[in-house]
Short mmCIF file of C-alpha atoms and ligand atoms in Angstrom, two decimals:
data_model
loop_
_atom_site.label_atom_id
_atom_site.label_comp_id
_atom_site.label_asym_id
_atom_site.label_seq_id
_atom_site.Cartn_x
_atom_site.Cartn_y
_atom_site.Cartn_z
CA MET A 257 0.04 0.00 -0.07
CA THR A 258 1.04 3.40 -0.94
CA ALA A 259 0.75 6.01 1.75
CA GLN A 260 -1.22 9.30 0.81
CA GLY A 261 0.36 12.75 1.29
CA SER A 262 2.04 15.56 -0.46
CA HIS A 263 5.56 15.31 -1.47
CA ALA A 264 5.96 18.42 -3.55
CA ALA A 265 9.51 19.63 -3.84
CA SER A 266 10.38 22.77 -2.12
CA THR A 267 13.87 23.32 -0.47
CA THR A 268 12.35 25.92 1.64
CA ASP A 269 10.76 22.90 3.43
CA VAL A 270 14.29 21.53 4.57
CA PRO A 271 14.97 22.67 8.00
CA ARG A 272 17.74 25.15 8.47
CA ARG A 273 18.11 24.59 12.06
CA ASN A 274 17.38 21.50 14.27
CA TRP A 275 13.99 21.38 16.30
CA ALA A 276 15.41 22.77 19.57
CA GLY A 277 17.10 25.82 17.66
CA ASN A 278 20.43 25.24 19.17
CA VAL A 279 22.03 24.04 15.92
CA ARG A 280 22.03 26.19 12.84
CA TYR A 281 22.83 23.98 9.96
CA ALA A 282 26.00 25.01 8.04
CA ALA A 283 25.05 23.59 4.71
CA LYS A 284 26.02 25.62 1.66
CA ALA A 285 23.03 24.03 -0.08
CA PHE A 286 19.71 22.63 0.74
CA HIS A 287 17.81 19.99 -1.50
CA ARG A 288 14.55 18.14 -1.45
CA PRO A 289 14.57 15.56 -4.45
CA THR A 290 11.23 14.03 -5.41
CA SER A 291 12.74 10.56 -6.57
CA VAL A 292 15.27 8.25 -5.71
CA ASP A 293 16.82 8.66 -9.11
CA GLU A 294 17.07 12.37 -8.53
CA LEU A 295 18.71 11.68 -5.05
CA ARG A 296 21.20 9.26 -6.64
CA ARG A 297 22.40 11.97 -9.00
CA LEU A 298 22.50 14.50 -6.28
CA VAL A 299 24.74 12.26 -4.17
CA ALA A 300 26.86 11.15 -7.16
CA GLY A 301 27.53 14.75 -7.91
CA SER A 302 28.28 16.03 -4.43
CA SER A 303 31.59 16.00 -2.65
CA ARG A 304 29.99 16.34 0.70
CA ILE A 305 26.25 15.64 1.56
CA ARG A 306 24.14 14.41 4.59
CA ALA A 307 20.48 13.78 5.31
CA VAL A 308 18.40 15.51 7.53
CA GLY A 309 15.28 13.91 8.99
CA SER A 310 12.75 15.65 11.24
CA GLY A 311 15.90 17.65 12.91
CA HIS A 312 15.16 16.38 16.33
CA SER A 313 18.62 15.80 17.36
CA PHE A 314 20.41 18.23 19.74
CA ASN A 315 23.99 18.16 18.30
CA ARG A 316 26.02 18.49 15.20
CA ILE A 317 25.71 14.82 14.25
CA GLY A 318 23.78 15.32 11.10
CA ASP A 319 25.29 18.82 10.26
CA THR A 320 27.42 19.41 7.09
CA ASP A 321 29.21 22.38 5.51
CA GLY A 322 28.27 20.61 1.93
CA ASP A 323 24.76 19.66 0.86
CA LEU A 324 21.95 18.97 3.22
CA VAL A 325 19.30 16.89 1.80
CA SER A 326 15.74 16.00 3.08
CA LEU A 327 14.12 12.88 1.82
CA ALA A 328 10.81 14.05 2.62
CA GLY A 329 9.81 14.65 -0.83
CA LEU A 330 10.33 10.95 -1.95
CA PRO A 331 7.14 8.92 -2.46
CA PRO A 332 5.84 8.00 0.86
CA VAL A 333 5.55 4.31 1.00
CA VAL A 334 4.08 1.95 3.87
CA GLU A 335 4.22 -1.65 2.38
CA VAL A 336 3.06 -4.67 4.87
CA ASP A 337 4.61 -8.00 4.19
CA HIS A 338 2.12 -10.11 5.85
CA GLU A 339 3.74 -13.22 5.43
CA ARG A 340 7.11 -12.00 6.82
CA GLY A 341 5.44 -9.76 9.52
CA GLN A 342 7.41 -6.82 8.33
CA VAL A 343 6.67 -3.37 6.90
CA THR A 344 9.00 -1.34 4.66
CA VAL A 345 8.52 2.57 4.97
CA SER A 346 10.09 5.44 3.35
CA GLY A 347 12.91 6.51 5.75
CA ALA A 348 11.69 10.05 5.80
CA LEU A 349 8.18 9.18 7.23
CA ARG A 350 7.41 10.10 10.85
CA TYR A 351 6.73 7.18 13.20
CA GLY A 352 3.42 8.74 14.12
CA ASP A 353 2.24 8.51 10.40
CA VAL A 354 3.68 5.03 10.00
CA ALA A 355 2.05 3.81 13.34
CA ARG A 356 -1.54 5.14 12.29
CA GLN A 357 -1.27 3.22 8.99
CA LEU A 358 -0.04 0.00 10.55
CA HIS A 359 -2.84 0.04 13.35
CA THR A 360 -5.58 0.30 10.73
CA GLN A 361 -4.14 -2.74 9.06
CA GLY A 362 -3.95 -4.58 12.41
CA TYR A 363 -0.32 -4.38 13.25
CA ALA A 364 1.89 -2.56 15.65
CA LEU A 365 5.74 -1.86 16.35
CA ALA A 366 6.83 -3.28 19.56
CA ASN A 367 7.91 -0.03 20.77
CA LEU A 368 7.94 3.80 20.32
CA ALA A 369 10.06 6.73 21.78
CA SER A 370 8.37 9.43 23.63
CA LEU A 371 7.37 11.37 20.53
CA PRO A 372 5.91 10.16 17.36
CA HIS A 373 7.19 13.31 15.48
CA ILE A 374 10.72 11.83 14.70
CA SER A 375 11.45 10.14 11.04
CA VAL A 376 12.18 6.52 11.04
CA ALA A 377 15.54 6.91 9.16
CA GLY A 378 16.81 9.62 11.63
CA ALA A 379 15.68 7.78 14.70
CA VAL A 380 16.90 4.65 13.70
CA ALA A 381 20.43 6.19 12.68
CA THR A 382 20.76 7.26 16.38
CA ALA A 383 19.45 4.17 18.22
CA THR A 384 16.36 6.13 19.42
CA HIS A 385 14.59 4.03 22.14
CA GLY A 386 11.58 3.93 24.22
CA SER A 387 11.38 1.85 27.54
CA GLY A 388 10.92 -1.67 28.58
CA GLN A 389 12.92 -4.20 30.00
CA THR A 390 12.11 -6.92 27.22
CA HIS A 391 11.85 -4.23 24.24
CA GLY A 392 15.02 -3.36 22.30
CA ASN A 393 15.51 0.22 20.98
CA LEU A 394 13.77 1.28 17.51
CA ALA A 395 16.96 0.18 15.58
CA SER A 396 16.72 -3.37 17.02
CA ALA A 397 13.54 -3.93 14.98
CA VAL A 398 15.16 -3.04 11.66
CA ALA A 399 15.19 -5.95 9.25
CA GLY A 400 16.33 -4.35 6.07
CA LEU A 401 17.60 -0.93 4.64
CA GLU A 402 17.73 0.65 1.24
CA LEU A 403 20.32 3.30 1.08
CA VAL A 404 22.07 5.39 -1.59
CA THR A 405 25.60 4.92 -1.20
CA ALA A 406 28.47 7.53 -1.67
CA ASP A 407 28.84 6.81 -5.33
CA GLY A 408 25.24 7.25 -6.02
CA ASP A 409 24.28 3.27 -6.17
CA LEU A 410 21.31 1.96 -4.48
CA LEU A 411 22.05 -0.62 -1.92
CA ARG A 412 19.77 -2.98 -0.27
CA VAL A 413 20.82 -4.97 2.76
CA ASP A 414 19.04 -7.15 5.16
CA ARG A 415 19.61 -9.15 8.15
CA ASP A 416 21.37 -11.96 6.54
CA ALA A 417 24.22 -9.55 5.42
CA ASP A 418 27.55 -9.80 7.62
CA THR A 419 27.93 -5.97 8.23
CA PHE A 420 24.01 -5.36 8.72
CA ALA A 421 24.54 -5.19 12.48
CA GLY A 422 26.92 -2.35 11.81
CA MET A 423 24.63 -0.58 9.29
CA VAL A 424 21.48 -0.10 11.22
CA VAL A 425 22.72 2.39 13.61
CA GLY A 426 24.83 4.17 10.89
CA LEU A 427 24.62 7.72 12.38
CA GLY A 428 23.82 8.83 8.71
CA ALA A 429 27.31 8.11 7.68
CA LEU A 430 27.03 5.15 5.60
CA GLY A 431 24.66 6.38 2.95
CA LEU A 432 21.10 8.12 2.58
CA VAL A 433 18.45 5.47 3.75
CA THR A 434 15.61 5.70 1.52
CA ARG A 435 13.57 2.79 2.92
CA VAL A 436 13.70 0.87 6.22
CA THR A 437 12.11 -2.57 6.84
CA VAL A 438 10.87 -3.00 10.35
CA ASP A 439 9.39 -6.16 12.09
CA VAL A 440 5.84 -5.64 13.32
CA VAL A 441 3.50 -7.60 15.75
CA PRO A 442 -0.28 -7.84 16.03
CA THR A 443 -1.93 -4.50 17.18
CA PHE A 444 -2.53 -4.42 20.88
CA ALA A 445 -4.00 -1.91 23.46
CA LEU A 446 -2.69 -0.29 26.50
CA ARG A 447 -3.52 1.64 29.65
CA GLN A 448 -1.38 4.49 31.00
CA TYR A 449 -1.39 5.16 34.63
CA VAL A 450 0.75 7.91 36.41
CA ARG A 451 1.81 7.03 40.14
CA LEU A 452 3.27 9.54 42.39
CA ASP A 453 6.00 9.64 44.74
CA LEU A 454 8.22 6.29 44.25
CA ASP A 455 10.72 5.54 46.90
CA ARG A 456 14.09 4.82 45.15
CA THR A 457 14.55 1.39 46.67
CA ALA A 458 11.39 0.32 44.53
CA LEU A 459 12.79 1.68 41.15
CA ASP A 460 13.80 -1.48 39.86
CA GLU A 461 10.58 -3.17 40.65
CA ALA A 462 8.59 -0.33 39.33
CA LEU A 463 10.69 -0.25 35.87
CA GLY A 464 9.92 -4.02 35.39
CA SER A 465 6.36 -3.87 36.50
CA ALA A 466 4.54 -3.21 33.08
CA TYR A 467 5.08 -3.28 29.12
CA SER A 468 6.90 0.18 29.15
CA VAL A 469 7.75 2.11 32.44
CA SER A 470 9.34 5.65 32.56
CA VAL A 471 10.16 7.19 35.90
CA PHE A 472 10.49 11.19 36.10
CA THR A 473 12.55 12.93 38.68
CA ASP A 474 13.83 16.43 39.12
CA PHE A 475 16.84 15.99 41.70
CA ARG A 476 15.17 18.06 44.16
CA GLU A 477 14.07 15.23 46.26
CA PRO A 478 15.56 11.94 47.02
CA ARG A 479 12.13 10.49 46.22
CA LEU A 480 10.99 9.97 42.54
CA ARG A 481 8.38 12.13 41.32
CA GLU A 482 6.16 10.16 38.90
CA VAL A 483 6.13 6.68 37.48
CA TRP A 484 4.42 6.44 33.99
CA ARG A 485 3.04 2.78 33.53
CA LYS A 486 2.23 1.72 30.22
CA GLN A 487 0.49 -1.66 30.76
CA LEU A 488 -1.42 -3.95 28.58
CA ALA A 489 -5.01 -3.23 28.57
CA ASP A 490 -6.24 -6.51 29.92
CA GLN A 491 -3.92 -6.32 32.74
CA PRO A 492 -5.40 -5.22 36.27
CA PRO A 493 -4.84 -1.74 37.40
CA PRO A 494 -2.02 -1.25 39.94
CA PRO A 495 -3.59 -1.59 43.44
CA ALA A 496 -4.24 1.59 45.55
CA ASP A 497 -1.12 1.19 47.46
CA TRP A 498 1.22 0.14 44.57
CA LEU A 499 4.65 0.36 45.99
CA GLY A 500 3.89 2.82 48.36
CA THR A 501 2.96 5.33 45.68
CA THR A 502 -0.39 7.12 45.11
CA ALA A 503 -2.44 7.57 41.99
CA ALA A 504 -2.45 10.73 39.95
CA ASP A 505 -6.09 11.85 39.99
CA GLN A 506 -5.57 14.10 36.71
CA PRO A 507 -3.46 13.96 33.72
CA ARG A 508 0.18 14.93 33.97
CA HIS A 509 2.81 16.44 31.68
CA PRO A 510 6.34 15.35 32.43
CA VAL A 511 7.83 18.88 32.70
CA LEU A 512 5.89 20.84 35.59
CA GLY A 513 3.96 23.71 34.30
CA MET A 514 3.42 22.20 30.83
CA PRO A 515 -0.05 21.37 29.58
CA ALA A 516 -1.22 17.79 29.98
CA GLU A 517 -3.21 18.28 26.88
CA ASN A 518 -0.05 17.62 24.97
CA CYS A 519 0.28 14.10 26.46
CA THR A 520 -1.12 10.93 25.54
CA PRO A 521 -4.31 9.73 27.70
CA GLN A 522 -3.63 8.66 31.02
CA LEU A 523 -5.91 7.74 34.11
CA GLY A 524 -6.18 4.11 32.64
CA GLU A 525 -8.07 4.99 29.69
CA PRO A 526 -7.52 1.93 27.16
CA GLY A 527 -6.30 2.91 23.77
CA PRO A 528 -4.13 1.78 20.82
CA TRP A 529 -0.24 1.08 21.26
CA HIS A 530 0.82 4.14 19.26
CA GLU A 531 -1.50 6.52 21.24
CA ARG A 532 -0.09 5.29 24.52
CA LEU A 533 3.55 4.36 24.17
CA PRO A 534 4.56 7.87 23.26
CA HIS A 535 4.33 10.36 26.20
CA PHE A 536 3.45 13.23 23.51
CA LYS A 537 0.62 13.37 20.91
CA LEU A 538 1.50 14.02 17.12
CA GLY A 539 0.36 17.56 16.33
CA PHE A 540 1.18 18.89 19.89
CA THR A 541 4.43 20.25 21.09
CA PRO A 542 6.58 17.40 22.74
CA SER A 543 8.67 18.00 25.88
CA SER A 544 8.83 21.59 26.57
CA GLY A 545 9.83 22.87 23.06
CA ASP A 546 12.53 25.10 24.68
CA GLU A 547 15.28 22.83 25.77
CA LEU A 548 18.47 20.73 25.36
CA GLN A 549 18.58 16.82 26.03
CA SER A 550 21.47 14.56 27.14
CA GLU A 551 21.14 10.62 27.87
CA TYR A 552 23.18 7.96 29.14
CA HIS A 553 22.99 4.19 29.01
CA VAL A 554 24.73 1.97 31.62
CA ALA A 555 24.22 -1.66 32.67
CA ARG A 556 20.64 -2.33 33.98
CA THR A 557 22.31 -4.02 37.03
CA ALA A 558 23.97 -0.80 37.81
CA ALA A 559 20.59 1.45 38.11
CA ALA A 560 20.71 2.14 41.75
CA ASP A 561 24.48 2.87 41.88
CA ALA A 562 24.56 5.17 38.76
CA LEU A 563 21.69 7.11 40.21
CA ALA A 564 23.23 7.15 43.66
CA ALA A 565 26.67 8.38 41.94
CA LEU A 566 24.72 11.52 40.96
CA ASP A 567 23.34 12.41 44.42
CA ASP A 568 25.79 14.78 45.49
CA LEU A 569 25.46 16.76 42.16
CA ALA A 570 21.85 17.52 42.77
CA ASP A 571 22.54 20.99 43.64
CA LEU A 572 24.29 21.36 40.35
CA ILE A 573 21.75 19.56 38.27
CA ALA A 574 18.44 20.81 39.67
CA PRO A 575 18.95 24.39 38.64
CA VAL A 576 19.42 23.58 34.94
CA LEU A 577 17.19 20.62 34.66
CA LEU A 578 13.56 20.57 33.31
CA VAL A 579 13.05 16.94 34.12
CA SER A 580 15.01 13.81 34.25
CA GLU A 581 13.69 10.46 32.93
CA LEU A 582 14.67 7.00 33.89
CA ARG A 583 13.96 4.05 31.37
CA THR A 584 15.26 0.54 30.50
CA VAL A 585 16.09 -1.00 27.18
CA ALA A 586 16.80 -4.42 26.16
CA ALA A 587 20.37 -5.75 24.85
CA ASP A 588 20.80 -6.04 20.97
CA GLU A 589 23.75 -6.89 18.67
CA LEU A 590 24.02 -3.60 16.75
CA TRP A 591 27.61 -2.31 16.91
CA LEU A 592 26.98 1.31 17.53
CA SER A 593 23.75 0.70 19.60
CA PRO A 594 24.23 2.11 23.14
CA ASN A 595 22.51 -1.27 24.09
CA TYR A 596 24.94 -3.37 22.32
CA ARG A 597 25.07 -6.56 24.31
CA ARG A 598 23.70 -4.75 27.40
CA ASP A 599 20.60 -4.68 29.11
CA SER A 600 20.43 -1.15 30.03
CA PHE A 601 19.45 1.37 32.56
CA VAL A 602 18.97 4.91 30.77
CA LEU A 603 19.34 8.31 32.53
CA HIS A 604 17.86 11.08 30.47
CA PHE A 605 18.18 14.95 31.24
CA THR A 606 15.94 17.45 29.68
CA TRP A 607 17.86 20.63 30.35
CA VAL A 608 17.06 24.43 30.23
CA ASP A 609 17.87 26.05 26.87
CA ASP A 610 21.14 27.55 27.82
CA THR A 611 24.25 25.69 26.37
CA ALA A 612 26.72 27.71 28.29
CA ALA A 613 25.04 26.80 31.66
CA VAL A 614 24.35 23.12 30.70
CA LEU A 615 27.76 22.01 29.29
CA PRO A 616 29.62 21.99 32.75
CA VAL A 617 26.91 20.14 34.33
CA VAL A 618 26.85 17.49 31.37
CA ALA A 619 30.52 17.14 32.09
CA ALA A 620 30.22 16.59 35.59
CA VAL A 621 27.45 14.17 34.96
CA GLU A 622 29.79 12.32 32.54
CA GLU A 623 32.53 12.18 35.11
CA ARG A 624 30.46 10.66 37.89
CA LEU A 625 28.90 8.12 35.54
CA ALA A 626 32.32 7.35 34.15
CA PRO A 627 32.74 4.04 36.37
CA PHE A 628 29.71 2.54 34.74
CA ALA A 629 30.89 3.24 31.02
CA PRO A 630 28.16 5.17 30.10
CA ARG A 631 27.25 5.07 26.38
CA PRO A 632 25.70 8.63 25.49
CA HIS A 633 22.41 9.06 23.03
CA TRP A 634 24.08 9.68 19.61
CA GLY A 635 21.72 12.48 19.07
CA LYS A 636 21.82 14.27 22.05
CA VAL A 637 24.37 16.64 23.85
CA PHE A 638 27.46 14.90 25.18
CA VAL A 639 31.17 15.81 25.78
CA THR A 640 32.70 12.48 26.06
CA ASP A 641 36.35 12.16 25.02
CA PRO A 642 36.59 10.12 21.54
CA VAL A 643 39.12 7.74 23.04
CA GLU A 644 37.06 6.66 26.05
CA LEU A 645 33.79 6.69 23.95
CA SER A 646 35.52 4.17 21.63
CA ALA A 647 36.48 1.90 24.58
CA ARG A 648 32.79 1.39 25.49
CA TYR A 649 31.88 -0.03 22.06
CA PRO A 650 33.50 -3.50 21.42
CA ARG A 651 32.77 -3.13 17.75
CA TYR A 652 33.90 0.63 17.50
CA ALA A 653 36.90 -0.35 15.16
CA ASP A 654 34.68 -2.49 12.95
CA PHE A 655 32.41 0.53 12.32
CA ALA A 656 35.35 2.80 11.54
CA ALA A 657 36.43 0.14 8.93
CA LEU A 658 32.98 -0.19 7.56
CA LEU A 659 32.91 3.71 7.15
CA ALA A 660 36.17 3.52 5.14
CA ASP A 661 34.70 0.68 3.07
CA LEU A 662 31.37 2.34 2.10
CA ASP A 663 32.68 5.90 2.13
CA PRO A 664 36.29 6.14 1.17
CA LYS A 665 36.23 9.58 0.00
CA GLY A 666 34.25 10.99 3.16
CA THR A 667 31.15 12.07 1.08
CA PHE A 668 29.19 11.66 4.36
CA ARG A 669 31.72 12.70 6.62
CA THR A 670 31.17 15.50 9.11
CA ASP A 671 33.22 17.42 11.71
CA ALA A 672 31.57 15.47 14.46
CA LEU A 673 31.92 12.18 12.65
CA ASP A 674 35.92 13.00 12.04
CA ARG A 675 36.01 13.82 15.92
CA TYR A 676 34.71 10.33 16.81
CA PHE A 677 35.95 8.24 13.97
CA PRO A 678 39.21 9.85 12.79
CA ARG A 679 40.39 9.00 9.33
C1 FAD B 1372 11.32 16.31 22.17
C2 FAD B 1372 12.32 15.15 21.97
C3 FAD B 1372 12.07 14.03 22.54
C4 FAD B 1372 12.94 12.96 22.27
N1 FAD B 1372 12.77 11.81 22.73
C5 FAD B 1372 13.37 10.60 22.52
C6 FAD B 1372 13.19 9.32 23.09
O1 FAD B 1372 12.31 9.05 23.73
N2 FAD B 1372 14.11 8.51 22.89
C7 FAD B 1372 15.20 8.70 22.33
O2 FAD B 1372 15.98 7.72 21.98
N3 FAD B 1372 15.51 9.80 21.52
C8 FAD B 1372 14.71 10.80 21.72
N4 FAD B 1372 14.87 12.04 21.08
C9 FAD B 1372 15.94 12.21 20.27
C10 FAD B 1372 15.63 11.72 18.92
O3 FAD B 1372 14.73 10.63 18.83
C11 FAD B 1372 16.73 11.51 18.02
O4 FAD B 1372 17.75 12.70 17.86
C12 FAD B 1372 16.38 10.98 16.68
O5 FAD B 1372 17.75 10.84 15.69
C13 FAD B 1372 15.75 12.47 15.77
O6 FAD B 1372 15.37 11.65 14.63
P1 FAD B 1372 15.14 12.87 13.41
O7 FAD B 1372 14.44 12.19 12.30
O8 FAD B 1372 14.86 14.03 14.01
O9 FAD B 1372 16.60 12.89 13.02
P2 FAD B 1372 17.51 14.04 12.61
O10 FAD B 1372 17.97 14.79 13.83
O11 FAD B 1372 17.19 14.92 11.37
O12 FAD B 1372 19.12 13.35 12.07
C14 FAD B 1372 19.51 12.55 12.97
C15 FAD B 1372 20.71 11.64 12.28
O13 FAD B 1372 20.22 10.84 11.38
C16 FAD B 1372 20.65 10.97 9.98
N5 FAD B 1372 19.72 10.89 9.15
C17 FAD B 1372 18.33 11.35 8.97
N6 FAD B 1372 17.55 10.94 7.97
C18 FAD B 1372 18.53 10.08 7.43
C19 FAD B 1372 18.35 9.32 6.16
N7 FAD B 1372 17.22 9.28 5.60
N8 FAD B 1372 19.36 8.58 5.77
C20 FAD B 1372 20.52 8.46 6.51
N9 FAD B 1372 20.69 9.24 7.57
C21 FAD B 1372 19.79 10.08 8.05
C22 FAD B 1372 21.16 12.46 10.22
O14 FAD B 1372 22.10 12.60 9.08
C23 FAD B 1372 21.75 12.49 11.34
O15 FAD B 1372 23.15 12.03 11.48
C24 FAD B 1372 13.91 13.01 21.36
C25 FAD B 1372 14.09 14.47 20.67
C26 FAD B 1372 13.40 15.39 21.11
C27 FAD B 1372 13.59 16.68 20.13
#
């Protein structure tokens, strides 16, 4: 089935800056091709080119001083393969749009991020994730990729390929992804309950208590402010005294002072997976809109210790923090995935929109978490030393070799990439 929607070409539709506004793209030219052939010619004729998705990353990972191309003008495709239990989608489509179409056909994705506004290819390239002890990140559900490589060729790879596990979380550096094939499951329903005031000692039990659980805190008190439980709709609601918490009696937004109307329904109202797994509704501003973000993955077994390691930084963190979110992600085999062979506990920080004030705090957080070998989110703000980072990824050198092999002339290279994967 081919999705409906306009894909008229206008380079003015290509974002000039990221969603948060902290990165102005340095590209000398912006492009929005309307066919794969046009994209292939563009790549073949460019010495430096990158794709931009929906621009929701907070750092310069996708920035280039060459050509910046949006693939949102390519025909939008959502094709379900019922036999294989997979869907092939255009890389530039937003998860929210894909999800709606899948649901009407009786299918679901196993998990989603906190927002449905992000493009599939952009989210997969940075190993974007949701929460759930038994769910991998969004990239771990990818079964195949179609991409335009540095010489303008169209390459199709699937799980059987030797280097596939290196290509999925590709940071946009291996080619421009035109289509992504993803595993689907039968559609399902969830209920979302928000519980208040969790004791830290119950964190692990809370995170493992439902299909997908997020815990929010602000480092202002030792207790954890909110637990967002996304549980299968046919499961009983948490009892009144669940883990010593109380039930929220009205809908919440994770950032205090922001309207709960922007968030997916709570209070146990049942609804389809794609309207409960993300915290934020498509068509509404996700999160605060005026912010920076950082995020670190450590081993799930280190959750309590990693959190405790930040305790005496609370006075430093709290003044520049809007909210912190604690999640879990299951291990996978993808070379640059922060969850590579490690069931993970993930500490997320939504900071105020003040880079100068935030960077020293990011550095302090990284220093405290260093004993836990944290792997930062590739699309968020981090300051980790490249040598230290490389030591945290057993397949780092293999990815560097893949880069050299697929992009020998550095067509997809950026300053950020050169820093982390020196030639
Ligand atoms: C409000 C908010 C909430 C967020 N919540 C979460 C969350 O819950 N979980 C989480 O893990 N992350 C979260 N993120 C981070 C976000 O998911 C990632 O930054 C993701 O990469 C954004 O996808 P994008 O389409 O905007 O990619 P972009 O930021 O546009 O690009 C990211 C990278 O992908 C590359 N890329 C994009 N399209 C293509 C393509 N077609 N082919 C090849 N490379 C491509 C770019 O070159 C770049 O390197 C959040 C971000 C925001 C702003």
